Amino acid sequence: MTHNLMPYRTAPQRTAPRDPATVPTGHPVEDTACTSLTRQRRAPGTTTHHAAVDTRPHILVVHRWRDEHALYENYIDHTTHRVTYVTTELGWSSLPPAAAGVVEVTATDDFAQVSAAAATLTALFGAPDRVVALNEGDLDTAAGLRARPGLPGQSPQDLARFRDNLVMCETVSAAGVRTPAFADAPDAAAVRAFADTHGRPVIVKPLL
């Protein structure tokens, strides 16, 4: 593998490593996050970043994809934006080299972990201007991150109409569209009572 100056790309160890802060990056900021030129991926909860004053917009991406499912460089200009990532061990391999900062978590649908990772990236790069998540399992996490600073994009309330099956049915019914009979199903007794009222068969679905 050719040497790559981004800290989450593993490269062969040089025989006489220099101080990483003196290594030119080809980027207006320098990498001061690593302790060696191996640039090996850090353990969960650790951070890699380029440290410098930078006024470009900050976009935070919640990234669980791997391979070529989400090539963010194709739709986000990483030169005009500082793009940071919260990802898992599997997600590292598909992160773009131009990422400004990365924090690894064990699961991107664990809001507590992702929220802590986002706080770390916010401390380093400032509050994000946008939060992006493309995987359906991460939409709720991203909406929760947006809600606290009031960022644009889907809020938890907006997202519920597309993710929460009960809210979805209530929204469609309130708009005057015909729907099958539906009700919340918190337990088996509620399902039996619904079947006794409306007949069988009955379809029981998870809320999300």
CSV table of C-alpha atoms in Angstrom, one decimal:
chain,number,residue,atom,x,y,z
A,1,MET,CA,0.0,0.0,0.0
A,2,THR,CA,1.3,3.4,-0.8
A,3,HIS,CA,1.9,5.8,2.0
A,4,ASN,CA,-1.2,7.9,2.9
A,5,LEU,CA,-1.0,10.8,5.2
A,6,MET,CA,-4.5,10.4,6.6
A,7,PRO,CA,-4.3,8.8,10.1
A,8,TYR,CA,-7.0,6.2,9.4
A,9,ARG,CA,-5.2,4.6,6.5
A,10,THR,CA,-2.6,2.0,7.4
A,11,ALA,CA,0.7,2.4,5.6
A,12,PRO,CA,4.1,0.7,6.0
A,13,GLN,CA,6.2,2.0,8.9
A,14,ARG,CA,9.1,4.2,7.7
A,15,THR,CA,12.5,3.3,9.1
A,16,ALA,CA,13.1,6.7,10.6
A,17,PRO,CA,9.8,8.3,11.3
A,18,ARG,CA,9.7,12.1,11.6
A,19,ASP,CA,7.6,14.2,13.8
A,20,PRO,CA,4.1,14.0,12.2
A,21,ALA,CA,3.6,17.8,12.7
A,22,THR,CA,6.5,18.4,10.2
A,23,VAL,CA,5.1,16.1,7.5
A,24,PRO,CA,3.6,18.1,4.6
A,25,THR,CA,0.0,17.0,4.0
A,26,GLY,CA,-0.8,18.8,0.8
A,27,HIS,CA,-3.7,20.4,2.6
A,28,PRO,CA,-3.9,23.9,4.1
A,29,VAL,CA,-3.9,22.3,7.6
A,30,GLU,CA,-1.5,19.8,9.1
A,31,ASP,CA,-2.1,16.5,10.7
A,32,THR,CA,-1.2,16.8,14.4
A,33,ALA,CA,-3.3,13.9,15.7
A,34,CYS,CA,-1.0,11.0,15.1
A,35,THR,CA,2.0,9.7,17.0
A,36,SER,CA,3.7,7.9,14.1
A,37,LEU,CA,3.6,7.7,10.3
A,38,THR,CA,1.9,4.3,10.3
A,39,ARG,CA,-1.4,6.2,10.4
A,40,GLN,CA,-3.2,3.2,11.8
A,41,ARG,CA,-6.9,3.3,12.7
A,42,ARG,CA,-7.5,4.2,16.3
A,43,ALA,CA,-9.5,2.2,18.9
A,44,PRO,CA,-13.2,3.0,19.3
A,45,GLY,CA,-13.8,6.3,21.0
A,46,THR,CA,-10.6,7.9,19.8
A,47,THR,CA,-10.4,10.7,17.3
A,48,THR,CA,-8.3,11.7,14.3
A,49,HIS,CA,-8.3,15.2,13.0
A,50,HIS,CA,-6.5,18.0,11.2
A,51,ALA,CA,-5.9,20.7,13.8
A,52,ALA,CA,-6.0,24.3,12.5
A,53,VAL,CA,-8.3,27.3,12.5
A,54,ASP,CA,-10.7,26.7,9.6
A,55,THR,CA,-13.9,28.7,8.7
A,56,ARG,CA,-15.2,26.3,6.1
A,57,PRO,CA,-18.7,24.9,6.8
A,58,HIS,CA,-18.7,21.8,9.0
A,59,ILE,CA,-20.7,18.8,7.9
A,60,LEU,CA,-20.9,15.8,10.3
A,61,VAL,CA,-21.7,12.4,8.7
A,62,VAL,CA,-23.0,9.4,10.5
A,63,HIS,CA,-21.4,6.6,8.5
A,64,ARG,CA,-22.0,2.9,8.8
A,65,TRP,CA,-21.6,1.9,5.2
A,66,ARG,CA,-18.6,0.0,3.8
A,67,ASP,CA,-17.3,-0.7,0.3
A,68,GLU,CA,-18.9,1.6,-2.3
A,69,HIS,CA,-22.4,2.0,-0.8
A,70,ALA,CA,-21.9,5.6,0.2
A,71,LEU,CA,-19.0,7.5,-1.5
A,72,TYR,CA,-19.5,10.9,0.1
A,73,GLU,CA,-16.8,12.6,-1.9
A,74,ASN,CA,-19.1,12.2,-4.9
A,75,TYR,CA,-21.7,14.5,-3.4
A,76,ILE,CA,-19.9,16.6,-0.8
A,77,ASP,CA,-17.0,18.8,-1.8
A,78,HIS,CA,-14.4,18.0,0.9
A,79,THR,CA,-12.3,21.0,-0.2
A,80,THR,CA,-14.9,23.6,0.4
A,81,HIS,CA,-16.3,21.9,3.5
A,82,ARG,CA,-14.8,20.3,6.6
A,83,VAL,CA,-16.4,16.9,6.6
A,84,THR,CA,-16.2,14.9,9.8
A,85,TYR,CA,-17.3,11.3,10.3
A,86,VAL,CA,-18.7,9.2,13.1
A,87,THR,CA,-18.2,5.6,12.0
A,88,THR,CA,-17.8,2.0,13.0
A,89,GLU,CA,-14.8,-0.4,12.6
A,90,LEU,CA,-16.4,-1.7,9.3
A,91,GLY,CA,-16.9,1.8,8.0
A,92,TRP,CA,-13.3,2.9,8.2
A,93,SER,CA,-12.4,1.2,4.9
A,94,SER,CA,-14.7,3.4,2.8
A,95,LEU,CA,-14.0,6.8,4.4
A,96,PRO,CA,-12.6,9.3,2.0
A,97,PRO,CA,-8.9,10.5,2.5
A,98,ALA,CA,-10.1,14.1,2.6
A,99,ALA,CA,-12.1,13.6,5.9
A,100,ALA,CA,-11.3,16.3,8.3
A,101,GLY,CA,-11.9,14.2,11.4
A,102,VAL,CA,-13.1,10.8,12.4
A,103,VAL,CA,-14.4,9.3,15.7
A,104,GLU,CA,-15.1,5.6,15.9
A,105,VAL,CA,-18.0,4.1,17.8
A,106,THR,CA,-19.2,0.5,18.1
A,107,ALA,CA,-22.6,1.2,16.7
A,108,THR,CA,-24.0,4.2,14.8
A,109,ASP,CA,-27.5,3.6,16.0
A,110,ASP,CA,-26.4,3.9,19.7
A,111,PHE,CA,-27.4,7.5,20.3
A,112,ALA,CA,-25.4,8.0,23.4
A,113,GLN,CA,-22.1,6.9,21.7
A,114,VAL,CA,-22.8,9.0,18.6
A,115,SER,CA,-23.8,12.0,20.6
A,116,ALA,CA,-20.5,11.8,22.6
A,117,ALA,CA,-18.6,11.4,19.3
A,118,ALA,CA,-20.4,14.4,17.8
A,119,ALA,CA,-19.5,16.4,20.9
A,120,THR,CA,-15.8,15.6,20.4
A,121,LEU,CA,-16.0,16.7,16.8
A,122,THR,CA,-17.8,19.8,17.8
A,123,ALA,CA,-15.1,20.7,20.3
A,124,LEU,CA,-12.5,20.3,17.5
A,125,PHE,CA,-14.3,21.8,14.5
A,126,GLY,CA,-17.1,23.8,15.9
A,127,ALA,CA,-20.8,23.1,15.8
A,128,PRO,CA,-21.8,21.3,12.6
A,129,ASP,CA,-23.8,23.2,10.0
A,130,ARG,CA,-25.4,20.0,8.7
A,131,VAL,CA,-25.8,16.4,10.0
A,132,VAL,CA,-26.0,13.8,7.3
A,133,ALA,CA,-27.0,10.1,7.5
A,134,LEU,CA,-27.9,7.9,4.6
A,135,ASN,CA,-28.5,4.5,6.2
A,136,GLU,CA,-32.1,4.1,7.3
A,137,GLY,CA,-30.9,2.7,10.7
A,138,ASP,CA,-29.1,6.0,11.3
A,139,LEU,CA,-31.9,8.4,10.4
A,140,ASP,CA,-33.2,8.6,14.0
A,141,THR,CA,-29.7,9.2,15.3
A,142,ALA,CA,-29.1,12.0,12.9
A,143,ALA,CA,-32.4,13.6,13.6
A,144,GLY,CA,-31.6,13.5,17.4
A,145,LEU,CA,-28.3,15.3,16.7
A,146,ARG,CA,-30.0,18.0,14.7
A,147,ALA,CA,-32.7,18.6,17.4
A,148,ARG,CA,-30.3,19.9,20.1
A,149,PRO,CA,-28.8,22.8,18.2
A,150,GLY,CA,-31.8,23.2,15.9
A,151,LEU,CA,-30.1,22.4,12.7
A,152,PRO,CA,-31.9,22.2,9.4
A,153,GLY,CA,-33.1,18.9,8.1
A,154,GLN,CA,-35.4,16.2,9.4
A,155,SER,CA,-36.3,16.6,13.1
A,156,PRO,CA,-37.4,13.6,15.2
A,157,GLN,CA,-41.0,14.8,14.8
A,158,ASP,CA,-40.7,15.1,11.0
A,159,LEU,CA,-39.0,11.7,10.8
A,160,ALA,CA,-41.6,9.9,12.9
A,161,ARG,CA,-44.1,10.2,10.0
A,162,PHE,CA,-41.8,8.1,7.9
A,163,ARG,CA,-40.3,5.8,10.5
A,164,ASP,CA,-42.9,5.2,13.2
A,165,ASN,CA,-45.6,3.0,11.7
A,166,LEU,CA,-48.3,4.2,14.1
A,167,VAL,CA,-47.6,7.8,13.5
A,168,MET,CA,-47.5,7.1,9.8
A,169,CYS,CA,-51.0,5.5,9.8
A,170,GLU,CA,-52.3,8.4,12.0
A,171,THR,CA,-50.9,11.0,9.6
A,172,VAL,CA,-52.3,9.3,6.5
A,173,SER,CA,-55.7,8.8,8.1
A,174,ALA,CA,-55.8,12.4,9.3
A,175,ALA,CA,-55.2,13.5,5.7
A,176,GLY,CA,-58.4,11.7,4.6
A,177,VAL,CA,-56.8,8.7,2.9
A,178,ARG,CA,-58.5,5.3,3.6
A,179,THR,CA,-56.5,3.0,5.8
A,180,PRO,CA,-57.1,-0.4,7.4
A,181,ALA,CA,-58.2,-0.4,11.0
A,182,PHE,CA,-55.1,0.2,13.2
A,183,ALA,CA,-54.1,0.7,16.8
A,184,ASP,CA,-51.2,0.7,19.1
A,185,ALA,CA,-50.1,-2.8,20.2
A,186,PRO,CA,-48.2,-2.5,23.4
A,187,ASP,CA,-48.8,-6.0,24.5
A,188,ALA,CA,-50.6,-9.3,23.6
A,189,ALA,CA,-53.8,-8.3,25.4
A,190,ALA,CA,-54.1,-5.2,23.1
A,191,VAL,CA,-53.6,-7.4,20.0
A,192,ARG,CA,-56.3,-9.8,21.2
A,193,ALA,CA,-58.7,-7.0,22.0
A,194,PHE,CA,-58.1,-5.5,18.6
A,195,ALA,CA,-58.8,-8.8,16.9
A,196,ASP,CA,-62.0,-9.3,18.9
A,197,THR,CA,-63.2,-5.9,17.6
A,198,HIS,CA,-62.0,-6.0,14.0
A,199,GLY,CA,-61.7,-9.7,13.3
A,200,ARG,CA,-58.9,-11.8,12.1
A,201,PRO,CA,-56.3,-12.1,10.6
A,202,VAL,CA,-54.3,-9.3,12.3
A,203,ILE,CA,-50.9,-8.0,11.2
A,204,VAL,CA,-48.6,-6.9,14.0
A,205,LYS,CA,-45.7,-4.7,13.1
A,206,PRO,CA,-42.9,-3.1,15.1
A,207,LEU,CA,-43.2,0.6,15.4
A,208,LEU,CA,-39.9,1.2,13.7
